[in-house]
JSON list of C-alpha atoms in Angstrom, two decimals:
[
{"chain": "S", "resi": 1, "resn": "MET", "atom": "CA", "xyz": [158.79, -23.03, 203.77]},
{"chain": "S", "resi": 2, "resn": "GLY", "atom": "CA", "xyz": [157.53, -20.49, 206.23]},
{"chain": "S", "resi": 3, "resn": "GLU", "atom": "CA", "xyz": [154.18, -20.96, 208.50]},
{"chain": "S", "resi": 4, "resn": "ASP", "atom": "CA", "xyz": [152.20, -18.19, 206.47]},
{"chain": "S", "resi": 5, "resn": "LYS", "atom": "CA", "xyz": [153.24, -19.69, 203.17]},
{"chain": "S", "resi": 6, "resn": "ILE", "atom": "CA", "xyz": [151.91, -23.20, 204.20]},
{"chain": "S", "resi": 7, "resn": "LYS", "atom": "CA", "xyz": [148.70, -21.33, 205.46]},
{"chain": "S", "resi": 8, "resn": "TYR", "atom": "CA", "xyz": [148.27, -19.77, 202.10]},
{"chain": "S", "resi": 9, "resn": "MET", "atom": "CA", "xyz": [148.72, -23.25, 200.37]},
{"chain": "S", "resi": 10, "resn": "ILE", "atom": "CA", "xyz": [146.28, -24.54, 202.39]},
{"chain": "S", "resi": 11, "resn": "GLY", "atom": "CA", "xyz": [143.51, -21.70, 202.22]},
{"chain": "S", "resi": 12, "resn": "ASN", "atom": "CA", "xyz": [143.93, -21.44, 198.53]},
{"chain": "S", "resi": 13, "resn": "ILE", "atom": "CA", "xyz": [145.11, -25.15, 197.12]},
{"chain": "S", "resi": 14, "resn": "MET", "atom": "CA", "xyz": [144.29, -27.88, 199.56]},
{"chain": "S", "resi": 15, "resn": "THR", "atom": "CA", "xyz": [141.15, -26.67, 200.47]},
{"chain": "S", "resi": 16, "resn": "LYS", "atom": "CA", "xyz": [139.40, -26.04, 197.24]},
{"chain": "S", "resi": 17, "resn": "HIS", "atom": "CA", "xyz": [137.53, -29.33, 198.32]},
{"chain": "S", "resi": 18, "resn": "CYS", "atom": "CA", "xyz": [136.97, -30.71, 201.58]},
{"chain": "S", "resi": 19, "resn": "LEU", "atom": "CA", "xyz": [139.69, -33.03, 202.46]},
{"chain": "S", "resi": 20, "resn": "LEU", "atom": "CA", "xyz": [137.17, -35.55, 203.64]},
{"chain": "S", "resi": 21, "resn": "CYS", "atom": "CA", "xyz": [134.46, -36.01, 201.00]},
{"chain": "S", "resi": 22, "resn": "LYS", "atom": "CA", "xyz": [136.59, -34.26, 198.13]},
{"chain": "S", "resi": 23, "resn": "THR", "atom": "CA", "xyz": [133.52, -32.99, 196.36]},
{"chain": "S", "resi": 24, "resn": "GLU", "atom": "CA", "xyz": [132.04, -30.32, 198.81]},
{"chain": "S", "resi": 25, "resn": "LYS", "atom": "CA", "xyz": [133.87, -26.87, 198.44]},
{"chain": "S", "resi": 26, "resn": "VAL", "atom": "CA", "xyz": [135.17, -25.30, 201.40]},
{"chain": "S", "resi": 27, "resn": "CYS", "atom": "CA", "xyz": [135.43, -21.50, 202.65]},
{"chain": "S", "resi": 28, "resn": "GLY", "atom": "CA", "xyz": [138.44, -19.92, 203.37]},
{"chain": "S", "resi": 29, "resn": "GLU", "atom": "CA", "xyz": [140.95, -21.93, 205.44]},
{"chain": "S", "resi": 30, "resn": "PHE", "atom": "CA", "xyz": [138.34, -24.49, 206.31]},
{"chain": "S", "resi": 31, "resn": "LEU", "atom": "CA", "xyz": [139.67, -27.85, 205.56]},
{"chain": "S", "resi": 32, "resn": "VAL", "atom": "CA", "xyz": [136.23, -30.19, 206.04]},
{"chain": "S", "resi": 33, "resn": "CYS", "atom": "CA", "xyz": [132.98, -28.95, 204.71]},
{"chain": "S", "resi": 34, "resn": "ASP", "atom": "CA", "xyz": [129.74, -28.68, 206.71]},
{"chain": "S", "resi": 35, "resn": "SER", "atom": "CA", "xyz": [127.98, -31.60, 205.35]},
{"chain": "S", "resi": 36, "resn": "CYS", "atom": "CA", "xyz": [131.08, -34.02, 206.33]},
{"chain": "S", "resi": 37, "resn": "LYS", "atom": "CA", "xyz": [130.83, -32.46, 210.07]},
{"chain": "S", "resi": 38, "resn": "ALA", "atom": "CA", "xyz": [127.08, -33.20, 210.36]},
{"chain": "S", "resi": 39, "resn": "LYS", "atom": "CA", "xyz": [127.59, -36.76, 209.78]},
{"chain": "S", "resi": 40, "resn": "PHE", "atom": "CA", "xyz": [128.98, -36.71, 213.17]},
{"chain": "S", "resi": 41, "resn": "ASP", "atom": "CA", "xyz": [126.54, -34.22, 214.82]},
{"chain": "S", "resi": 42, "resn": "LEU", "atom": "CA", "xyz": [129.34, -32.05, 216.08]},
{"chain": "S", "resi": 43, "resn": "SER", "atom": "CA", "xyz": [128.27, -28.98, 218.34]},
{"chain": "S", "resi": 44, "resn": "PRO", "atom": "CA", "xyz": [129.65, -25.58, 217.04]},
{"chain": "S", "resi": 45, "resn": "ASP", "atom": "CA", "xyz": [132.16, -25.78, 219.68]},
{"chain": "S", "resi": 46, "resn": "GLU", "atom": "CA", "xyz": [132.92, -29.61, 218.84]},
{"chain": "S", "resi": 47, "resn": "SER", "atom": "CA", "xyz": [133.45, -28.31, 214.83]},
{"chain": "S", "resi": 48, "resn": "ASP", "atom": "CA", "xyz": [135.71, -25.11, 215.86]},
{"chain": "S", "resi": 49, "resn": "PHE", "atom": "CA", "xyz": [137.91, -27.98, 217.53]},
{"chain": "S", "resi": 50, "resn": "ILE", "atom": "CA", "xyz": [138.30, -30.03, 214.74]},
{"chain": "S", "resi": 51, "resn": "GLU", "atom": "CA", "xyz": [138.99, -27.32, 212.43]},
{"chain": "S", "resi": 52, "resn": "ASN", "atom": "CA", "xyz": [141.59, -25.88, 214.85]},
{"chain": "S", "resi": 53, "resn": "PHE", "atom": "CA", "xyz": [142.84, -29.26, 215.40]},
{"chain": "S", "resi": 54, "resn": "LEU", "atom": "CA", "xyz": [143.36, -29.72, 211.41]},
{"chain": "S", "resi": 55, "resn": "GLN", "atom": "CA", "xyz": [144.97, -26.59, 210.93]},
{"chain": "S", "resi": 56, "resn": "SER", "atom": "CA", "xyz": [147.51, -27.42, 213.58]},
{"chain": "S", "resi": 57, "resn": "SER", "atom": "CA", "xyz": [148.41, -30.52, 212.10]},
{"chain": "S", "resi": 58, "resn": "TYR", "atom": "CA", "xyz": [148.81, -29.09, 208.22]},
{"chain": "S", "resi": 59, "resn": "THR", "atom": "CA", "xyz": [150.66, -26.19, 209.32]},
{"chain": "S", "resi": 60, "resn": "LYS", "atom": "CA", "xyz": [152.84, -27.00, 212.59]},
{"chain": "S", "resi": 61, "resn": "VAL", "atom": "CA", "xyz": [153.51, -31.06, 212.00]},
{"chain": "S", "resi": 62, "resn": "GLY", "atom": "CA", "xyz": [155.60, -32.19, 209.78]},
{"chain": "S", "resi": 63, "resn": "SER", "atom": "CA", "xyz": [154.51, -34.57, 206.93]},
{"chain": "S", "resi": 64, "resn": "LYS", "atom": "CA", "xyz": [156.49, -37.28, 208.45]},
{"chain": "S", "resi": 65, "resn": "GLU", "atom": "CA", "xyz": [154.92, -37.13, 211.77]},
{"chain": "S", "resi": 66, "resn": "ARG", "atom": "CA", "xyz": [151.57, -35.62, 210.80]},
{"chain": "S", "resi": 67, "resn": "LEU", "atom": "CA", "xyz": [149.62, -38.77, 211.09]},
{"chain": "S", "resi": 68, "resn": "ILE", "atom": "CA", "xyz": [151.17, -40.08, 214.08]},
{"chain": "S", "resi": 69, "resn": "TYR", "atom": "CA", "xyz": [150.53, -36.97, 215.56]},
{"chain": "S", "resi": 70, "resn": "MET", "atom": "CA", "xyz": [146.83, -37.39, 214.59]},
{"chain": "S", "resi": 71, "resn": "SER", "atom": "CA", "xyz": [146.19, -40.66, 215.44]},
{"chain": "S", "resi": 72, "resn": "SER", "atom": "CA", "xyz": [147.41, -40.42, 219.12]},
{"chain": "S", "resi": 73, "resn": "SER", "atom": "CA", "xyz": [145.90, -37.09, 219.73]},
{"chain": "S", "resi": 74, "resn": "THR", "atom": "CA", "xyz": [142.22, -38.83, 219.25]},
{"chain": "S", "resi": 75, "resn": "GLU", "atom": "CA", "xyz": [143.45, -40.62, 222.64]},
{"chain": "S", "resi": 76, "resn": "CYS", "atom": "CA", "xyz": [143.12, -37.28, 224.23]},
{"chain": "S", "resi": 77, "resn": "VAL", "atom": "CA", "xyz": [139.61, -36.42, 222.71]},
{"chain": "S", "resi": 78, "resn": "LEU", "atom": "CA", "xyz": [136.12, -37.97, 223.55]},
{"chain": "S", "resi": 79, "resn": "GLY", "atom": "CA", "xyz": [132.63, -38.66, 221.64]},
{"chain": "S", "resi": 80, "resn": "ASN", "atom": "CA", "xyz": [131.77, -37.18, 218.42]},
{"chain": "S", "resi": 81, "resn": "CYS", "atom": "CA", "xyz": [135.24, -35.46, 217.94]},
{"chain": "S", "resi": 82, "resn": "ARG", "atom": "CA", "xyz": [137.27, -39.02, 218.29]},
{"chain": "S", "resi": 83, "resn": "ARG", "atom": "CA", "xyz": [134.57, -40.52, 216.08]},
{"chain": "S", "resi": 84, "resn": "PHE", "atom": "CA", "xyz": [135.15, -38.01, 213.34]},
{"chain": "S", "resi": 85, "resn": "LEU", "atom": "CA", "xyz": [139.09, -37.95, 213.36]},
{"chain": "S", "resi": 86, "resn": "ASN", "atom": "CA", "xyz": [139.41, -41.56, 213.40]},
{"chain": "S", "resi": 87, "resn": "ASN", "atom": "CA", "xyz": [137.02, -41.38, 210.42]},
{"chain": "S", "resi": 88, "resn": "PHE", "atom": "CA", "xyz": [139.31, -38.61, 208.72]},
{"chain": "S", "resi": 89, "resn": "ILE", "atom": "CA", "xyz": [142.33, -40.63, 209.20]},
{"chain": "S", "resi": 90, "resn": "LEU", "atom": "CA", "xyz": [141.15, -43.98, 207.71]},
{"chain": "S", "resi": 91, "resn": "SER", "atom": "CA", "xyz": [139.39, -42.21, 205.08]},
{"chain": "S", "resi": 92, "resn": "VAL", "atom": "CA", "xyz": [142.09, -39.84, 203.89]},
{"chain": "S", "resi": 93, "resn": "TYR", "atom": "CA", "xyz": [145.05, -41.91, 204.57]},
{"chain": "S", "resi": 94, "resn": "ASN", "atom": "CA", "xyz": [143.84, -45.55, 204.05]},
{"chain": "S", "resi": 95, "resn": "ASN", "atom": "CA", "xyz": [145.76, -46.13, 200.72]},
{"chain": "S", "resi": 96, "resn": "SER", "atom": "CA", "xyz": [149.06, -44.37, 201.73]},
{"chain": "S", "resi": 97, "resn": "CYS", "atom": "CA", "xyz": [151.82, -46.47, 201.24]},
{"chain": "S", "resi": 98, "resn": "ASP", "atom": "CA", "xyz": [154.34, -44.45, 203.65]},
{"chain": "S", "resi": 99, "resn": "PRO", "atom": "CA", "xyz": [155.22, -46.84, 206.35]},
{"chain": "S", "resi": 100, "resn": "LEU", "atom": "CA", "xyz": [154.39, -44.45, 208.95]},
{"chain": "S", "resi": 101, "resn": "ASP", "atom": "CA", "xyz": [150.75, -43.60, 207.65]},
{"chain": "S", "resi": 102, "resn": "ILE", "atom": "CA", "xyz": [150.50, -47.39, 207.89]},
{"chain": "S", "resi": 103, "resn": "LEU", "atom": "CA", "xyz": [151.59, -47.90, 211.35]},
{"chain": "S", "resi": 104, "resn": "ALA", "atom": "CA", "xyz": [149.10, -44.79, 212.26]},
{"chain": "S", "resi": 105, "resn": "ILE", "atom": "CA", "xyz": [146.30, -46.59, 210.27]},
{"chain": "S", "resi": 106, "resn": "ALA", "atom": "CA", "xyz": [146.72, -49.67, 212.29]},
{"chain": "S", "resi": 107, "resn": "THR", "atom": "CA", "xyz": [146.76, -48.21, 215.73]},
{"chain": "S", "resi": 108, "resn": "THR", "atom": "CA", "xyz": [144.03, -46.06, 214.86]},
{"chain": "S", "resi": 109, "resn": "TYR", "atom": "CA", "xyz": [141.89, -49.23, 214.13]},
{"chain": "S", "resi": 110, "resn": "ALA", "atom": "CA", "xyz": [143.45, -50.83, 217.27]},
{"chain": "S", "resi": 111, "resn": "ARG", "atom": "CA", "xyz": [142.13, -48.52, 219.52]},
{"chain": "S", "resi": 112, "resn": "MET", "atom": "CA", "xyz": [138.63, -48.78, 217.84]},
{"chain": "S", "resi": 113, "resn": "TYR", "atom": "CA", "xyz": [135.94, -51.46, 218.66]},
{"chain": "S", "resi": 114, "resn": "ALA", "atom": "CA", "xyz": [136.69, -55.15, 218.54]},
{"chain": "S", "resi": 115, "resn": "ALA", "atom": "CA", "xyz": [135.30, -55.90, 214.87]},
{"chain": "S", "resi": 116, "resn": "GLU", "atom": "CA", "xyz": [138.21, -53.36, 213.90]},
{"chain": "S", "resi": 117, "resn": "ARG", "atom": "CA", "xyz": [140.88, -55.80, 215.38]},
{"chain": "S", "resi": 118, "resn": "PRO", "atom": "CA", "xyz": [141.45, -57.82, 212.12]},
{"chain": "S", "resi": 119, "resn": "LEU", "atom": "CA", "xyz": [141.88, -54.61, 210.19]},
{"chain": "S", "resi": 120, "resn": "ALA", "atom": "CA", "xyz": [144.70, -53.61, 213.06]},
{"chain": "S", "resi": 121, "resn": "ILE", "atom": "CA", "xyz": [146.29, -56.86, 212.18]},
{"chain": "S", "resi": 122, "resn": "LYS", "atom": "CA", "xyz": [146.29, -56.48, 208.65]},
{"chain": "S", "resi": 123, "resn": "TYR", "atom": "CA", "xyz": [147.97, -52.93, 208.45]},
{"chain": "S", "resi": 124, "resn": "TRP", "atom": "CA", "xyz": [150.42, -53.76, 211.54]},
{"chain": "S", "resi": 125, "resn": "GLU", "atom": "CA", "xyz": [151.58, -56.29, 209.36]},
{"chain": "S", "resi": 126, "resn": "LEU", "atom": "CA", "xyz": [151.95, -54.51, 206.40]},
{"chain": "S", "resi": 127, "resn": "PHE", "atom": "CA", "xyz": [154.00, -52.00, 208.39]},
{"chain": "S", "resi": 128, "resn": "LEU", "atom": "CA", "xyz": [155.94, -55.01, 209.55]},
{"chain": "S", "resi": 129, "resn": "GLU", "atom": "CA", "xyz": [156.99, -55.89, 206.05]},
{"chain": "S", "resi": 130, "resn": "SER", "atom": "CA", "xyz": [159.07, -52.42, 205.40]},
{"chain": "S", "resi": 131, "resn": "PRO", "atom": "CA", "xyz": [159.42, -51.27, 209.18]},
{"chain": "S", "resi": 132, "resn": "THR", "atom": "CA", "xyz": [161.05, -47.95, 209.46]},
{"chain": "S", "resi": 133, "resn": "ASP", "atom": "CA", "xyz": [162.28, -45.85, 212.32]},
{"chain": "S", "resi": 134, "resn": "LEU", "atom": "CA", "xyz": [159.78, -43.18, 213.97]},
{"chain": "S", "resi": 135, "resn": "PRO", "atom": "CA", "xyz": [160.35, -39.54, 213.78]},
{"chain": "S", "resi": 136, "resn": "PRO", "atom": "CA", "xyz": [160.84, -37.57, 217.18]},
{"chain": "S", "resi": 137, "resn": "ILE", "atom": "CA", "xyz": [157.42, -37.19, 218.36]},
{"chain": "S", "resi": 138, "resn": "THR", "atom": "CA", "xyz": [156.69, -33.88, 220.08]},
{"chain": "S", "resi": 139, "resn": "ASN", "atom": "CA", "xyz": [153.34, -34.94, 221.24]},
{"chain": "S", "resi": 140, "resn": "LEU", "atom": "CA", "xyz": [153.98, -36.28, 224.58]},
{"chain": "S", "resi": 141, "resn": "PHE", "atom": "CA", "xyz": [151.14, -38.61, 224.73]},
{"chain": "S", "resi": 142, "resn": "GLY", "atom": "CA", "xyz": [151.62, -39.67, 221.36]},
{"chain": "S", "resi": 143, "resn": "ALA", "atom": "CA", "xyz": [155.70, -40.28, 222.29]},
{"chain": "S", "resi": 144, "resn": "LYS", "atom": "CA", "xyz": [154.39, -42.68, 224.96]},
{"chain": "S", "resi": 145, "resn": "LEU", "atom": "CA", "xyz": [151.84, -44.76, 222.83]},
{"chain": "S", "resi": 146, "resn": "TYR", "atom": "CA", "xyz": [154.50, -45.06, 219.97]},
{"chain": "S", "resi": 147, "resn": "LEU", "atom": "CA", "xyz": [157.52, -46.62, 222.04]},
{"chain": "S", "resi": 148, "resn": "LYS", "atom": "CA", "xyz": [158.52, -49.90, 220.53]},
{"chain": "S", "resi": 149, "resn": "TRP", "atom": "CA", "xyz": [157.24, -51.67, 223.94]},
{"chain": "S", "resi": 150, "resn": "HIS", "atom": "CA", "xyz": [154.08, -50.26, 223.74]},
{"chain": "S", "resi": 151, "resn": "LEU", "atom": "CA", "xyz": [153.18, -50.97, 220.04]},
{"chain": "S", "resi": 152, "resn": "TYR", "atom": "CA", "xyz": [154.44, -54.77, 220.56]},
{"chain": "S", "resi": 153, "resn": "SER", "atom": "CA", "xyz": [152.26, -54.92, 223.61]},
{"chain": "S", "resi": 154, "resn": "THR", "atom": "CA", "xyz": [149.21, -53.32, 221.93]},
{"chain": "S", "resi": 155, "resn": "PHE", "atom": "CA", "xyz": [149.40, -55.78, 218.91]},
{"chain": "S", "resi": 156, "resn": "ALA", "atom": "CA", "xyz": [150.21, -58.91, 221.45]},
{"chain": "S", "resi": 157, "resn": "ASN", "atom": "CA", "xyz": [146.80, -58.06, 223.07]},
{"chain": "S", "resi": 158, "resn": "ILE", "atom": "CA", "xyz": [145.30, -57.82, 219.85]},
{"chain": "S", "resi": 159, "resn": "TYR", "atom": "CA", "xyz": [146.51, -61.13, 218.56]},
{"chain": "S", "resi": 160, "resn": "GLU", "atom": "CA", "xyz": [145.61, -62.86, 221.64]},
{"chain": "S", "resi": 161, "resn": "SER", "atom": "CA", "xyz": [142.12, -61.44, 221.31]},
{"chain": "S", "resi": 162, "resn": "GLU", "atom": "CA", "xyz": [141.87, -62.78, 217.88]},
{"chain": "S", "resi": 163, "resn": "TYR", "atom": "CA", "xyz": [142.91, -66.10, 219.21]},
{"chain": "S", "resi": 164, "resn": "GLN", "atom": "CA", "xyz": [146.42, -65.80, 217.09]},
{"chain": "S", "resi": 165, "resn": "PHE", "atom": "CA", "xyz": [148.31, -67.07, 220.23]},
{"chain": "S", "resi": 166, "resn": "ASP", "atom": "CA", "xyz": [151.77, -67.81, 218.29]},
{"chain": "S", "resi": 167, "resn": "LYS", "atom": "CA", "xyz": [151.96, -64.33, 216.76]},
{"chain": "S", "resi": 168, "resn": "ALA", "atom": "CA", "xyz": [150.92, -62.91, 220.34]},
{"chain": "S", "resi": 169, "resn": "ILE", "atom": "CA", "xyz": [153.68, -64.76, 222.02]},
{"chain": "S", "resi": 170, "resn": "GLN", "atom": "CA", "xyz": [155.96, -63.37, 219.03]},
{"chain": "S", "resi": 171, "resn": "MET", "atom": "CA", "xyz": [155.24, -59.74, 220.16]},
{"chain": "S", "resi": 172, "resn": "LEU", "atom": "CA", "xyz": [155.64, -60.34, 223.93]},
{"chain": "S", "resi": 173, "resn": "LYS", "atom": "CA", "xyz": [159.29, -61.81, 223.02]},
{"chain": "S", "resi": 174, "resn": "LYS", "atom": "CA", "xyz": [159.73, -58.49, 221.26]},
{"chain": "S", "resi": 175, "resn": "CYS", "atom": "CA", "xyz": [158.65, -56.80, 224.57]},
{"chain": "S", "resi": 176, "resn": "ILE", "atom": "CA", "xyz": [161.30, -58.59, 226.18]},
{"chain": "S", "resi": 177, "resn": "GLU", "atom": "CA", "xyz": [163.94, -57.67, 223.71]},
{"chain": "S", "resi": 178, "resn": "VAL", "atom": "CA", "xyz": [162.81, -54.03, 224.04]},
{"chain": "S", "resi": 179, "resn": "ASP", "atom": "CA", "xyz": [163.07, -54.04, 228.02]},
{"chain": "S", "resi": 180, "resn": "ALA", "atom": "CA", "xyz": [166.24, -56.06, 227.98]},
{"chain": "S", "resi": 181, "resn": "GLY", "atom": "CA", "xyz": [164.38, -59.01, 230.17]},
{"chain": "S", "resi": 182, "resn": "THR", "atom": "CA", "xyz": [163.53, -56.67, 233.16]},
{"chain": "S", "resi": 183, "resn": "ASN", "atom": "CA", "xyz": [159.84, -56.67, 232.94]},
{"chain": "S", "resi": 184, "resn": "SER", "atom": "CA", "xyz": [158.72, -59.56, 234.63]},
{"chain": "S", "resi": 185, "resn": "SER", "atom": "CA", "xyz": [155.36, -58.74, 233.71]},
{"chain": "S", "resi": 186, "resn": "ASP", "atom": "CA", "xyz": [156.09, -59.58, 230.10]},
{"chain": "S", "resi": 187, "resn": "TYR", "atom": "CA", "xyz": [157.29, -63.19, 231.00]},
{"chain": "S", "resi": 188, "resn": "ILE", "atom": "CA", "xyz": [154.27, -63.76, 232.91]},
{"chain": "S", "resi": 189, "resn": "ARG", "atom": "CA", "xyz": [151.77, -62.36, 230.01]},
{"chain": "S", "resi": 190, "resn": "ILE", "atom": "CA", "xyz": [153.51, -65.41, 227.56]},
{"chain": "S", "resi": 191, "resn": "GLY", "atom": "CA", "xyz": [153.12, -67.90, 230.12]},
{"chain": "S", "resi": 192, "resn": "ASP", "atom": "CA", "xyz": [149.30, -66.94, 230.29]},
{"chain": "S", "resi": 193, "resn": "VAL", "atom": "CA", "xyz": [149.03, -67.10, 226.22]},
{"chain": "S", "resi": 194, "resn": "TYR", "atom": "CA", "xyz": [150.84, -70.78, 226.76]},
{"chain": "S", "resi": 195, "resn": "VAL", "atom": "CA", "xyz": [148.00, -71.54, 229.08]},
{"chain": "S", "resi": 196, "resn": "LYS", "atom": "CA", "xyz": [145.07, -71.01, 226.43]},
{"chain": "S", "resi": 197, "resn": "ILE", "atom": "CA", "xyz": [147.22, -72.91, 224.01]},
{"chain": "S", "resi": 198, "resn": "ASP", "atom": "CA", "xyz": [148.05, -76.17, 226.38]},
{"chain": "S", "resi": 199, "resn": "THR", "atom": "CA", "xyz": [148.91, -76.12, 230.33]},
{"chain": "S", "resi": 200, "resn": "LYS", "atom": "CA", "xyz": [151.48, -78.45, 229.70]},
{"chain": "S", "resi": 201, "resn": "ALA", "atom": "CA", "xyz": [153.29, -76.20, 227.16]},
{"chain": "S", "resi": 202, "resn": "ALA", "atom": "CA", "xyz": [152.82, -73.29, 229.76]},
{"chain": "S", "resi": 203, "resn": "GLU", "atom": "CA", "xyz": [154.32, -75.75, 232.53]},
{"chain": "S", "resi": 204, "resn": "GLU", "atom": "CA", "xyz": [157.48, -76.33, 230.18]},
{"chain": "S", "resi": 205, "resn": "TYR", "atom": "CA", "xyz": [157.53, -72.71, 229.31]},
{"chain": "S", "resi": 206, "resn": "TYR", "atom": "CA", "xyz": [157.85, -71.85, 233.14]},
{"chain": "S", "resi": 207, "resn": "LEU", "atom": "CA", "xyz": [160.52, -74.35, 233.58]},
{"chain": "S", "resi": 208, "resn": "LYS", "atom": "CA", "xyz": [162.31, -73.13, 230.90]},
{"chain": "S", "resi": 209, "resn": "THR", "atom": "CA", "xyz": [162.49, -69.73, 231.93]},
{"chain": "S", "resi": 210, "resn": "ILE", "atom": "CA", "xyz": [163.36, -70.64, 235.38]},
{"chain": "S", "resi": 211, "resn": "GLU", "atom": "CA", "xyz": [166.35, -72.57, 234.65]},
{"chain": "S", "resi": 212, "resn": "ASN", "atom": "CA", "xyz": [167.59, -69.76, 232.38]},
{"chain": "S", "resi": 213, "resn": "GLU", "atom": "CA", "xyz": [170.18, -68.30, 234.22]},
{"chain": "S", "resi": 214, "resn": "ASN", "atom": "CA", "xyz": [170.12, -64.89, 232.39]},
{"chain": "S", "resi": 215, "resn": "VAL", "atom": "CA", "xyz": [166.65, -63.93, 233.50]},
{"chain": "S", "resi": 216, "resn": "THR", "atom": "CA", "xyz": [166.46, -61.71, 236.48]},
{"chain": "S", "resi": 217, "resn": "GLU", "atom": "CA", "xyz": [165.66, -63.23, 240.12]},
{"chain": "S", "resi": 218, "resn": "ASP", "atom": "CA", "xyz": [162.11, -60.97, 239.94]},
{"chain": "S", "resi": 219, "resn": "VAL", "atom": "CA", "xyz": [161.38, -63.03, 236.84]},
{"chain": "S", "resi": 220, "resn": "ARG", "atom": "CA", "xyz": [162.36, -66.57, 238.56]},
{"chain": "S", "resi": 221, "resn": "ASN", "atom": "CA", "xyz": [160.41, -65.92, 241.43]},
{"chain": "S", "resi": 222, "resn": "ARG", "atom": "CA", "xyz": [157.33, -64.74, 239.54]},
{"chain": "S", "resi": 223, "resn": "CYS", "atom": "CA", "xyz": [157.63, -67.72, 236.88]},
{"chain": "S", "resi": 224, "resn": "LYS", "atom": "CA", "xyz": [157.72, -70.37, 240.11]},
{"chain": "S", "resi": 225, "resn": "ALA", "atom": "CA", "xyz": [154.40, -68.53, 241.38]},
{"chain": "S", "resi": 226, "resn": "ALA", "atom": "CA", "xyz": [153.01, -68.80, 238.04]},
{"chain": "S", "resi": 227, "resn": "LEU", "atom": "CA", "xyz": [154.19, -72.42, 237.85]},
{"chain": "S", "resi": 228, "resn": "ALA", "atom": "CA", "xyz": [152.49, -73.49, 240.76]},
{"chain": "S", "resi": 229, "resn": "ASP", "atom": "CA", "xyz": [149.43, -72.30, 239.34]},
{"chain": "S", "resi": 230, "resn": "VAL", "atom": "CA", "xyz": [149.34, -74.00, 236.11]},
{"chain": "S", "resi": 231, "resn": "ARG", "atom": "CA", "xyz": [150.13, -77.21, 237.71]},
{"chain": "S", "resi": 232, "resn": "GLU", "atom": "CA", "xyz": [147.14, -76.62, 239.94]},
{"chain": "S", "resi": 233, "resn": "LYS", "atom": "CA", "xyz": [145.15, -75.93, 236.71]},
{"chain": "S", "resi": 234, "resn": "ILE", "atom": "CA", "xyz": [146.83, -79.12, 235.03]},
{"chain": "S", "resi": 235, "resn": "GLN", "atom": "CA", "xyz": [145.48, -81.41, 238.18]},
{"chain": "S", "resi": 236, "resn": "ARG", "atom": "CA", "xyz": [141.87, -79.89, 237.65]},
{"chain": "S", "resi": 237, "resn": "GLY", "atom": "CA", "xyz": [142.21, -80.62, 233.87]},
{"chain": "S", "resi": 238, "resn": "TYR", "atom": "CA", "xyz": [141.78, -77.20, 232.80]},
{"chain": "S", "resi": 239, "resn": "VAL", "atom": "CA", "xyz": [140.89, -76.63, 229.31]},
{"chain": "S", "resi": 240, "resn": "TYR", "atom": "CA", "xyz": [140.99, -73.12, 227.63]},
{"chain": "S", "resi": 241, "resn": "ARG", "atom": "CA", "xyz": [137.69, -72.68, 226.00]},
{"chain": "S", "resi": 242, "resn": "PRO", "atom": "CA", "xyz": [137.02, -69.46, 224.00]},
{"chain": "S", "resi": 243, "resn": "ARG", "atom": "CA", "xyz": [134.50, -67.10, 224.93]},
{"chain": "S", "resi": 244, "resn": "LYS", "atom": "CA", "xyz": [131.43, -67.44, 222.14]},
{"chain": "S", "resi": 245, "resn": "ALA", "atom": "CA", "xyz": [131.38, -64.29, 219.83]},
{"chain": "S", "resi": 246, "resn": "LYS", "atom": "CA", "xyz": [128.18, -62.03, 220.37]},
{"chain": "S", "resi": 247, "resn": "GLN", "atom": "CA", "xyz": [125.43, -62.51, 218.04]}
]
């Protein structure tokens, strides 16, 4: 289907009503009504940017990649535009059953406030129930954000922040698999999580890793240094205490 025909469909079918609120009518090729834009205090330039971005998303990006493209692109914009686009993604696609849409929603929540982390986890675990291969991502920034290592690393951090340490370790082990054990930092991050669980468990983890013949010399040396630090913590009687949530 040609681009002109797609634009015709957008102008004459999809935009009878605002894509966001689905009640207000919009004119011409506009996709979002003025009322929805007003809620985010968009300036005229920001409003133009939003319309141009959405037009591009719906005319130049394939449907499979669309939400991945939109979600990753929010990292490149700031302020009101980012808030609007996050809201648009979560409002319009929140009930999608497509695995890639679910992944895009998960990563959108992941890049928002700490209060949204449980929702990021919810949608990430929904995605893991029926994972699918990502389509080729033409957006260079999006291609980086949706690398397997980056996804596992992101959600390892989120699980750790939510004190779900076992799941954080699972994600970091996935990072090691993706990098074929070449990134020593992944091993140290696992050790850091074990320290929060129990320093003795961290000591045992480092000893096993150091004795593992398959790890690189860099991994082994960094684990030896980390082991010395853990043993010093054990001598001090260190116990991890989570921060109190802000009221």
